[in-house]
JSON list of C-alpha atoms in Angstrom, two decimals:
[
{"chain": "A", "resi": 1, "resn": "ASP", "atom": "CA", "xyz": [0.00, 0.00, 0.00]},
{"chain": "A", "resi": 2, "resn": "ALA", "atom": "CA", "xyz": [2.83, 2.41, 0.86]},
{"chain": "A", "resi": 3, "resn": "PHE", "atom": "CA", "xyz": [4.49, 1.69, -2.49]},
{"chain": "A", "resi": 4, "resn": "LEU", "atom": "CA", "xyz": [1.37, 2.73, -4.42]},
{"chain": "A", "resi": 5, "resn": "THR", "atom": "CA", "xyz": [0.80, 5.78, -2.24]},
{"chain": "A", "resi": 6, "resn": "ASP", "atom": "CA", "xyz": [4.41, 6.98, -2.00]},
{"chain": "A", "resi": 7, "resn": "ARG", "atom": "CA", "xyz": [5.78, 6.12, -5.43]},
{"chain": "A", "resi": 8, "resn": "VAL", "atom": "CA", "xyz": [2.74, 6.20, -7.71]},
{"chain": "A", "resi": 9, "resn": "GLY", "atom": "CA", "xyz": [0.50, 8.64, -5.82]},
{"chain": "A", "resi": 10, "resn": "ILE", "atom": "CA", "xyz": [-2.51, 6.31, -5.62]},
{"chain": "A", "resi": 11, "resn": "ALA", "atom": "CA", "xyz": [-4.15, 6.23, -2.21]},
{"chain": "A", "resi": 12, "resn": "GLY", "atom": "CA", "xyz": [-5.10, 2.71, -1.14]},
{"chain": "A", "resi": 13, "resn": "ASN", "atom": "CA", "xyz": [-8.48, 3.69, 0.28]},
{"chain": "A", "resi": 14, "resn": "LEU", "atom": "CA", "xyz": [-9.93, 4.89, -3.03]},
{"chain": "A", "resi": 15, "resn": "PRO", "atom": "CA", "xyz": [-11.85, 2.63, -5.44]},
{"chain": "A", "resi": 16, "resn": "MET", "atom": "CA", "xyz": [-10.32, 1.63, -8.75]},
{"chain": "A", "resi": 17, "resn": "VAL", "atom": "CA", "xyz": [-11.59, 0.23, -12.04]},
{"chain": "A", "resi": 18, "resn": "VAL", "atom": "CA", "xyz": [-9.66, -2.76, -13.33]},
{"chain": "A", "resi": 19, "resn": "LEU", "atom": "CA", "xyz": [-10.41, -3.89, -16.86]},
{"chain": "A", "resi": 20, "resn": "SER", "atom": "CA", "xyz": [-9.74, -7.36, -18.17]},
{"chain": "A", "resi": 21, "resn": "LEU", "atom": "CA", "xyz": [-10.43, -8.77, -21.64]},
{"chain": "A", "resi": 22, "resn": "GLY", "atom": "CA", "xyz": [-8.62, -10.47, -24.46]},
{"chain": "A", "resi": 23, "resn": "GLN", "atom": "CA", "xyz": [-5.12, -11.79, -24.81]},
{"chain": "A", "resi": 24, "resn": "VAL", "atom": "CA", "xyz": [-3.57, -14.11, -22.24]},
{"chain": "A", "resi": 25, "resn": "ALA", "atom": "CA", "xyz": [-0.88, -11.66, -21.08]},
{"chain": "A", "resi": 26, "resn": "GLU", "atom": "CA", "xyz": [-3.47, -8.96, -20.48]},
{"chain": "A", "resi": 27, "resn": "ILE", "atom": "CA", "xyz": [-5.83, -11.30, -18.67]},
{"chain": "A", "resi": 28, "resn": "LEU", "atom": "CA", "xyz": [-3.03, -12.58, -16.46]},
{"chain": "A", "resi": 29, "resn": "THR", "atom": "CA", "xyz": [-1.85, -9.03, -15.70]},
{"chain": "A", "resi": 30, "resn": "MET", "atom": "CA", "xyz": [-5.31, -7.84, -14.69]},
{"chain": "A", "resi": 31, "resn": "PHE", "atom": "CA", "xyz": [-6.13, -11.03, -12.79]},
{"chain": "A", "resi": 32, "resn": "LEU", "atom": "CA", "xyz": [-2.99, -10.68, -10.66]},
{"chain": "A", "resi": 33, "resn": "LEU", "atom": "CA", "xyz": [-3.34, -6.91, -10.27]},
{"chain": "A", "resi": 34, "resn": "GLY", "atom": "CA", "xyz": [-6.96, -7.30, -9.15]},
{"chain": "A", "resi": 35, "resn": "ARG", "atom": "CA", "xyz": [-5.96, -9.86, -6.52]},
{"chain": "A", "resi": 36, "resn": "VAL", "atom": "CA", "xyz": [-3.10, -7.70, -5.23]},
{"chain": "A", "resi": 37, "resn": "LEU", "atom": "CA", "xyz": [-5.27, -4.57, -4.96]},
{"chain": "A", "resi": 38, "resn": "ILE", "atom": "CA", "xyz": [-7.97, -6.48, -3.09]},
{"chain": "A", "resi": 39, "resn": "ARG", "atom": "CA", "xyz": [-5.37, -7.80, -0.65]},
{"chain": "A", "resi": 40, "resn": "LEU", "atom": "CA", "xyz": [-4.18, -4.21, -0.14]},
{"chain": "A", "resi": 41, "resn": "GLY", "atom": "CA", "xyz": [-7.71, -3.28, 0.92]},
{"chain": "A", "resi": 42, "resn": "TRP", "atom": "CA", "xyz": [-8.79, -1.48, -2.26]},
{"chain": "A", "resi": 43, "resn": "LYS", "atom": "CA", "xyz": [-12.29, -1.57, -3.65]},
{"chain": "A", "resi": 44, "resn": "VAL", "atom": "CA", "xyz": [-11.95, -2.94, -7.19]},
{"chain": "A", "resi": 45, "resn": "THR", "atom": "CA", "xyz": [-14.36, -2.96, -10.12]},
{"chain": "A", "resi": 46, "resn": "MET", "atom": "CA", "xyz": [-13.23, -5.39, -12.80]},
{"chain": "A", "resi": 47, "resn": "ILE", "atom": "CA", "xyz": [-14.78, -5.23, -16.24]},
{"chain": "A", "resi": 48, "resn": "TYR", "atom": "CA", "xyz": [-13.99, -8.44, -18.05]},
{"chain": "A", "resi": 49, "resn": "GLY", "atom": "CA", "xyz": [-14.81, -10.30, -21.23]},
{"chain": "A", "resi": 50, "resn": "VAL", "atom": "CA", "xyz": [-17.26, -13.16, -20.80]},
{"chain": "A", "resi": 51, "resn": "GLY", "atom": "CA", "xyz": [-15.23, -16.33, -20.40]},
{"chain": "A", "resi": 52, "resn": "SER", "atom": "CA", "xyz": [-12.14, -14.58, -18.96]},
{"chain": "A", "resi": 53, "resn": "GLU", "atom": "CA", "xyz": [-10.59, -15.62, -15.68]},
{"chain": "A", "resi": 54, "resn": "THR", "atom": "CA", "xyz": [-11.45, -13.41, -12.72]},
{"chain": "A", "resi": 55, "resn": "PRO", "atom": "CA", "xyz": [-10.37, -13.35, -9.08]},
{"chain": "A", "resi": 56, "resn": "LYS", "atom": "CA", "xyz": [-12.54, -15.20, -6.56]},
{"chain": "A", "resi": 57, "resn": "SER", "atom": "CA", "xyz": [-15.60, -13.39, -5.29]},
{"chain": "A", "resi": 58, "resn": "HIS", "atom": "CA", "xyz": [-14.79, -10.88, -2.57]},
{"chain": "A", "resi": 59, "resn": "ARG", "atom": "CA", "xyz": [-16.68, -8.15, -0.72]},
{"chain": "A", "resi": 60, "resn": "ARG", "atom": "CA", "xyz": [-14.32, -5.51, -2.17]},
{"chain": "A", "resi": 61, "resn": "LEU", "atom": "CA", "xyz": [-14.62, -6.84, -5.74]},
{"chain": "A", "resi": 62, "resn": "ARG", "atom": "CA", "xyz": [-17.33, -5.94, -8.19]},
{"chain": "A", "resi": 63, "resn": "LEU", "atom": "CA", "xyz": [-17.32, -7.98, -11.42]},
{"chain": "A", "resi": 64, "resn": "ILE", "atom": "CA", "xyz": [-18.97, -6.69, -14.60]},
{"chain": "A", "resi": 65, "resn": "PRO", "atom": "CA", "xyz": [-19.00, -9.02, -17.64]},
{"chain": "A", "resi": 66, "resn": "ILE", "atom": "CA", "xyz": [-19.09, -7.57, -21.16]},
{"chain": "A", "resi": 67, "resn": "GLU", "atom": "CA", "xyz": [-19.14, -9.02, -24.68]},
{"chain": "A", "resi": 68, "resn": "THR", "atom": "CA", "xyz": [-18.64, -6.14, -27.12]},
{"chain": "A", "resi": 69, "resn": "ASN", "atom": "CA", "xyz": [-16.87, -2.81, -27.53]},
{"chain": "A", "resi": 70, "resn": "ARG", "atom": "CA", "xyz": [-20.28, -1.16, -27.21]},
{"chain": "A", "resi": 71, "resn": "ASP", "atom": "CA", "xyz": [-20.84, -2.90, -23.85]},
{"chain": "A", "resi": 72, "resn": "LEU", "atom": "CA", "xyz": [-17.47, -1.61, -22.63]},
{"chain": "A", "resi": 73, "resn": "ARG", "atom": "CA", "xyz": [-18.19, 1.97, -23.74]},
{"chain": "A", "resi": 74, "resn": "GLU", "atom": "CA", "xyz": [-21.58, 1.95, -22.00]},
{"chain": "A", "resi": 75, "resn": "VAL", "atom": "CA", "xyz": [-20.22, 0.46, -18.77]},
{"chain": "A", "resi": 76, "resn": "LEU", "atom": "CA", "xyz": [-17.30, 2.91, -18.66]},
{"chain": "A", "resi": 77, "resn": "GLN", "atom": "CA", "xyz": [-19.57, 5.91, -19.30]},
{"chain": "A", "resi": 78, "resn": "ARG", "atom": "CA", "xyz": [-21.77, 4.84, -16.40]},
{"chain": "A", "resi": 79, "resn": "LEU", "atom": "CA", "xyz": [-18.89, 4.00, -14.02]},
{"chain": "A", "resi": 80, "resn": "LEU", "atom": "CA", "xyz": [-16.82, 7.11, -14.72]},
{"chain": "A", "resi": 81, "resn": "ARG", "atom": "CA", "xyz": [-19.68, 9.31, -13.48]},
{"chain": "A", "resi": 82, "resn": "GLN", "atom": "CA", "xyz": [-18.56, 8.07, -10.06]},
{"chain": "A", "resi": 83, "resn": "LYS", "atom": "CA", "xyz": [-15.19, 9.08, -8.65]},
{"chain": "A", "resi": 84, "resn": "TYR", "atom": "CA", "xyz": [-12.49, 6.54, -9.42]},
{"chain": "A", "resi": 85, "resn": "HIS", "atom": "CA", "xyz": [-8.98, 7.40, -8.46]},
{"chain": "A", "resi": 86, "resn": "ALA", "atom": "CA", "xyz": [-7.45, 5.18, -11.13]},
{"chain": "A", "resi": 87, "resn": "VAL", "atom": "CA", "xyz": [-8.38, 3.18, -14.21]},
{"chain": "A", "resi": 88, "resn": "VAL", "atom": "CA", "xyz": [-6.07, 0.42, -15.40]},
{"chain": "A", "resi": 89, "resn": "HIS", "atom": "CA", "xyz": [-6.98, -0.29, -19.02]},
{"chain": "A", "resi": 90, "resn": "ALA", "atom": "CA", "xyz": [-5.39, -3.52, -20.20]},
{"chain": "A", "resi": 91, "resn": "MET", "atom": "CA", "xyz": [-7.91, -4.69, -22.73]},
{"chain": "A", "resi": 92, "resn": "ALA", "atom": "CA", "xyz": [-7.50, -6.26, -26.13]},
{"chain": "A", "resi": 93, "resn": "VAL", "atom": "CA", "xyz": [-10.64, -4.66, -27.52]},
{"chain": "A", "resi": 94, "resn": "LEU", "atom": "CA", "xyz": [-11.51, -5.18, -31.16]},
{"chain": "A", "resi": 95, "resn": "ASP", "atom": "CA", "xyz": [-9.88, -2.86, -33.68]},
{"chain": "A", "resi": 96, "resn": "PHE", "atom": "CA", "xyz": [-12.90, -3.20, -35.97]},
{"chain": "A", "resi": 97, "resn": "GLU", "atom": "CA", "xyz": [-16.62, -3.47, -35.38]},
{"chain": "A", "resi": 98, "resn": "PRO", "atom": "CA", "xyz": [-19.57, -4.26, -37.66]},
{"chain": "A", "resi": 99, "resn": "VAL", "atom": "CA", "xyz": [-21.17, -1.39, -39.55]},
{"chain": "A", "resi": 100, "resn": "ARG", "atom": "CA", "xyz": [-24.57, -3.03, -39.02]},
{"chain": "A", "resi": 101, "resn": "VAL", "atom": "CA", "xyz": [-25.57, -5.55, -36.37]},
{"chain": "A", "resi": 102, "resn": "LEU", "atom": "CA", "xyz": [-28.30, -8.06, -37.17]},
{"chain": "A", "resi": 103, "resn": "ARG", "atom": "CA", "xyz": [-30.32, -9.40, -34.25]},
{"chain": "A", "resi": 104, "resn": "GLY", "atom": "CA", "xyz": [-31.36, -13.02, -34.23]},
{"chain": "A", "resi": 105, "resn": "LYS", "atom": "CA", "xyz": [-30.56, -15.86, -36.59]},
{"chain": "A", "resi": 106, "resn": "VAL", "atom": "CA", "xyz": [-29.82, -15.20, -40.25]},
{"chain": "A", "resi": 107, "resn": "ALA", "atom": "CA", "xyz": [-31.38, -17.92, -42.38]},
{"chain": "A", "resi": 108, "resn": "SER", "atom": "CA", "xyz": [-29.00, -19.70, -44.74]},
{"chain": "A", "resi": 109, "resn": "ARG", "atom": "CA", "xyz": [-31.69, -19.73, -47.43]},
{"chain": "A", "resi": 110, "resn": "ASN", "atom": "CA", "xyz": [-31.05, -15.98, -47.80]},
{"chain": "A", "resi": 111, "resn": "GLY", "atom": "CA", "xyz": [-27.84, -16.93, -49.57]},
{"chain": "A", "resi": 112, "resn": "GLU", "atom": "CA", "xyz": [-24.53, -15.16, -49.50]},
{"chain": "A", "resi": 113, "resn": "TRP", "atom": "CA", "xyz": [-24.21, -12.01, -47.43]},
{"chain": "A", "resi": 114, "resn": "GLU", "atom": "CA", "xyz": [-21.50, -9.51, -46.77]},
{"chain": "A", "resi": 115, "resn": "VAL", "atom": "CA", "xyz": [-20.19, -8.30, -43.43]},
{"chain": "A", "resi": 116, "resn": "ARG", "atom": "CA", "xyz": [-18.76, -4.78, -43.45]},
{"chain": "A", "resi": 117, "resn": "LEU", "atom": "CA", "xyz": [-16.43, -3.58, -40.70]},
{"chain": "A", "resi": 118, "resn": "ARG", "atom": "CA", "xyz": [-15.31, -0.11, -39.70]},
{"chain": "A", "resi": 119, "resn": "PRO", "atom": "CA", "xyz": [-12.43, 0.92, -37.44]},
{"chain": "A", "resi": 120, "resn": "ALA", "atom": "CA", "xyz": [-13.57, 0.96, -33.83]},
{"chain": "A", "resi": 121, "resn": "GLU", "atom": "CA", "xyz": [-13.03, 4.08, -31.75]},
{"chain": "A", "resi": 122, "resn": "LYS", "atom": "CA", "xyz": [-10.14, 3.65, -29.30]},
{"chain": "A", "resi": 123, "resn": "ILE", "atom": "CA", "xyz": [-11.93, 3.26, -25.98]},
{"chain": "A", "resi": 124, "resn": "ILE", "atom": "CA", "xyz": [-8.85, 4.13, -23.91]},
{"chain": "A", "resi": 125, "resn": "ASN", "atom": "CA", "xyz": [-8.83, 7.55, -25.60]},
{"chain": "A", "resi": 126, "resn": "GLN", "atom": "CA", "xyz": [-12.30, 8.28, -24.15]},
{"chain": "A", "resi": 127, "resn": "ILE", "atom": "CA", "xyz": [-11.44, 7.68, -20.49]},
{"chain": "A", "resi": 128, "resn": "LYS", "atom": "CA", "xyz": [-9.66, 10.97, -19.75]},
{"chain": "A", "resi": 129, "resn": "ARG", "atom": "CA", "xyz": [-12.34, 12.88, -21.68]},
{"chain": "A", "resi": 130, "resn": "GLY", "atom": "CA", "xyz": [-14.97, 11.47, -19.32]},
{"chain": "A", "resi": 131, "resn": "ALA", "atom": "CA", "xyz": [-12.85, 11.62, -16.14]},
{"chain": "A", "resi": 132, "resn": "PRO", "atom": "CA", "xyz": [-9.86, 13.95, -16.54]},
{"chain": "A", "resi": 133, "resn": "GLN", "atom": "CA", "xyz": [-8.95, 13.75, -12.83]},
{"chain": "A", "resi": 134, "resn": "THR", "atom": "CA", "xyz": [-8.61, 9.96, -12.94]},
{"chain": "A", "resi": 135, "resn": "THR", "atom": "CA", "xyz": [-5.15, 8.41, -13.12]},
{"chain": "A", "resi": 136, "resn": "LEU", "atom": "CA", "xyz": [-5.09, 6.36, -16.33]},
{"chain": "A", "resi": 137, "resn": "VAL", "atom": "CA", "xyz": [-2.75, 3.41, -16.77]},
{"chain": "A", "resi": 138, "resn": "GLY", "atom": "CA", "xyz": [-2.60, 1.87, -20.25]},
{"chain": "A", "resi": 139, "resn": "PHE", "atom": "CA", "xyz": [-1.15, -1.44, -21.36]},
{"chain": "A", "resi": 140, "resn": "LYS", "atom": "CA", "xyz": [0.64, -2.02, -24.66]},
{"chain": "A", "resi": 141, "resn": "LEU", "atom": "CA", "xyz": [1.29, -5.57, -25.80]},
{"chain": "A", "resi": 142, "resn": "GLU", "atom": "CA", "xyz": [3.14, -6.04, -29.05]},
{"chain": "A", "resi": 143, "resn": "ALA", "atom": "CA", "xyz": [2.99, -9.65, -30.16]},
{"chain": "A", "resi": 144, "resn": "LYS", "atom": "CA", "xyz": [5.30, -9.14, -33.14]},
{"chain": "A", "resi": 145, "resn": "GLY", "atom": "CA", "xyz": [8.07, -7.58, -31.10]},
{"chain": "A", "resi": 146, "resn": "GLY", "atom": "CA", "xyz": [10.63, -5.67, -33.10]},
{"chain": "A", "resi": 147, "resn": "ALA", "atom": "CA", "xyz": [13.28, -3.10, -32.42]},
{"chain": "A", "resi": 148, "resn": "LEU", "atom": "CA", "xyz": [13.20, -1.61, -28.92]},
{"chain": "A", "resi": 149, "resn": "LYS", "atom": "CA", "xyz": [13.02, 1.93, -30.33]},
{"chain": "A", "resi": 150, "resn": "ARG", "atom": "CA", "xyz": [9.91, 1.08, -32.38]},
{"chain": "A", "resi": 151, "resn": "LEU", "atom": "CA", "xyz": [8.25, -0.58, -29.37]},
{"chain": "A", "resi": 152, "resn": "LEU", "atom": "CA", "xyz": [9.00, 2.41, -27.14]},
{"chain": "A", "resi": 153, "resn": "ASN", "atom": "CA", "xyz": [7.58, 4.76, -29.77]},
{"chain": "A", "resi": 154, "resn": "ARG", "atom": "CA", "xyz": [4.33, 2.76, -29.83]},
{"chain": "A", "resi": 155, "resn": "GLY", "atom": "CA", "xyz": [4.08, 3.04, -26.06]},
{"chain": "A", "resi": 156, "resn": "ARG", "atom": "CA", "xyz": [4.76, 6.78, -26.22]},
{"chain": "A", "resi": 157, "resn": "ARG", "atom": "CA", "xyz": [2.09, 7.18, -28.91]},
{"chain": "A", "resi": 158, "resn": "LEU", "atom": "CA", "xyz": [-0.43, 5.44, -26.61]},
{"chain": "A", "resi": 159, "resn": "LEU", "atom": "CA", "xyz": [0.58, 7.80, -23.77]},
{"chain": "A", "resi": 160, "resn": "LYS", "atom": "CA", "xyz": [0.01, 10.84, -25.99]},
{"chain": "A", "resi": 161, "resn": "ASP", "atom": "CA", "xyz": [-3.18, 9.72, -27.76]},
{"chain": "A", "resi": 162, "resn": "SER", "atom": "CA", "xyz": [-4.94, 8.48, -24.62]},
{"chain": "A", "resi": 163, "resn": "LYS", "atom": "CA", "xyz": [-3.49, 11.12, -22.26]},
{"chain": "A", "resi": 164, "resn": "ALA", "atom": "CA", "xyz": [-2.56, 8.19, -20.00]},
{"chain": "A", "resi": 165, "resn": "ASP", "atom": "CA", "xyz": [-0.40, 8.82, -16.95]},
{"chain": "A", "resi": 166, "resn": "LEU", "atom": "CA", "xyz": [1.48, 5.55, -17.34]},
{"chain": "A", "resi": 167, "resn": "VAL", "atom": "CA", "xyz": [1.85, 2.80, -19.95]}
]
């Protein structure tokens, strides 16, 4: 608790949103971080993708399952109306989303059909707009690797675009 308070400036008695969805490294990171923060006495809200691992139920843990980018946007808009000291965003959200969503079953007798996708808005870039006082921690996972300079530049770009405090 003293480490977070003294070195990062996050008081242990304030609630925090922890997001978890997607790739194994991100899920593991958020799973472990959620458990550590709970043990430190923090109130934690974890937004996670249906089917993802989550910490065991606890009185200081609120779990919110989501399935789509839209679900995440709606949940974050609602939650960020409350005061959260920090948001840790480590989600592998989809880069593209459907232009049109069909509800229900599509009959195969209708024949061939086309699915059109559009670039999805970067959800992390909306967090500081909705809650500028909140400390924002981003997570950048690069599966392809590459030169250290290129990887650092991608992390810096995330810092700038999202206005995150830490990546």
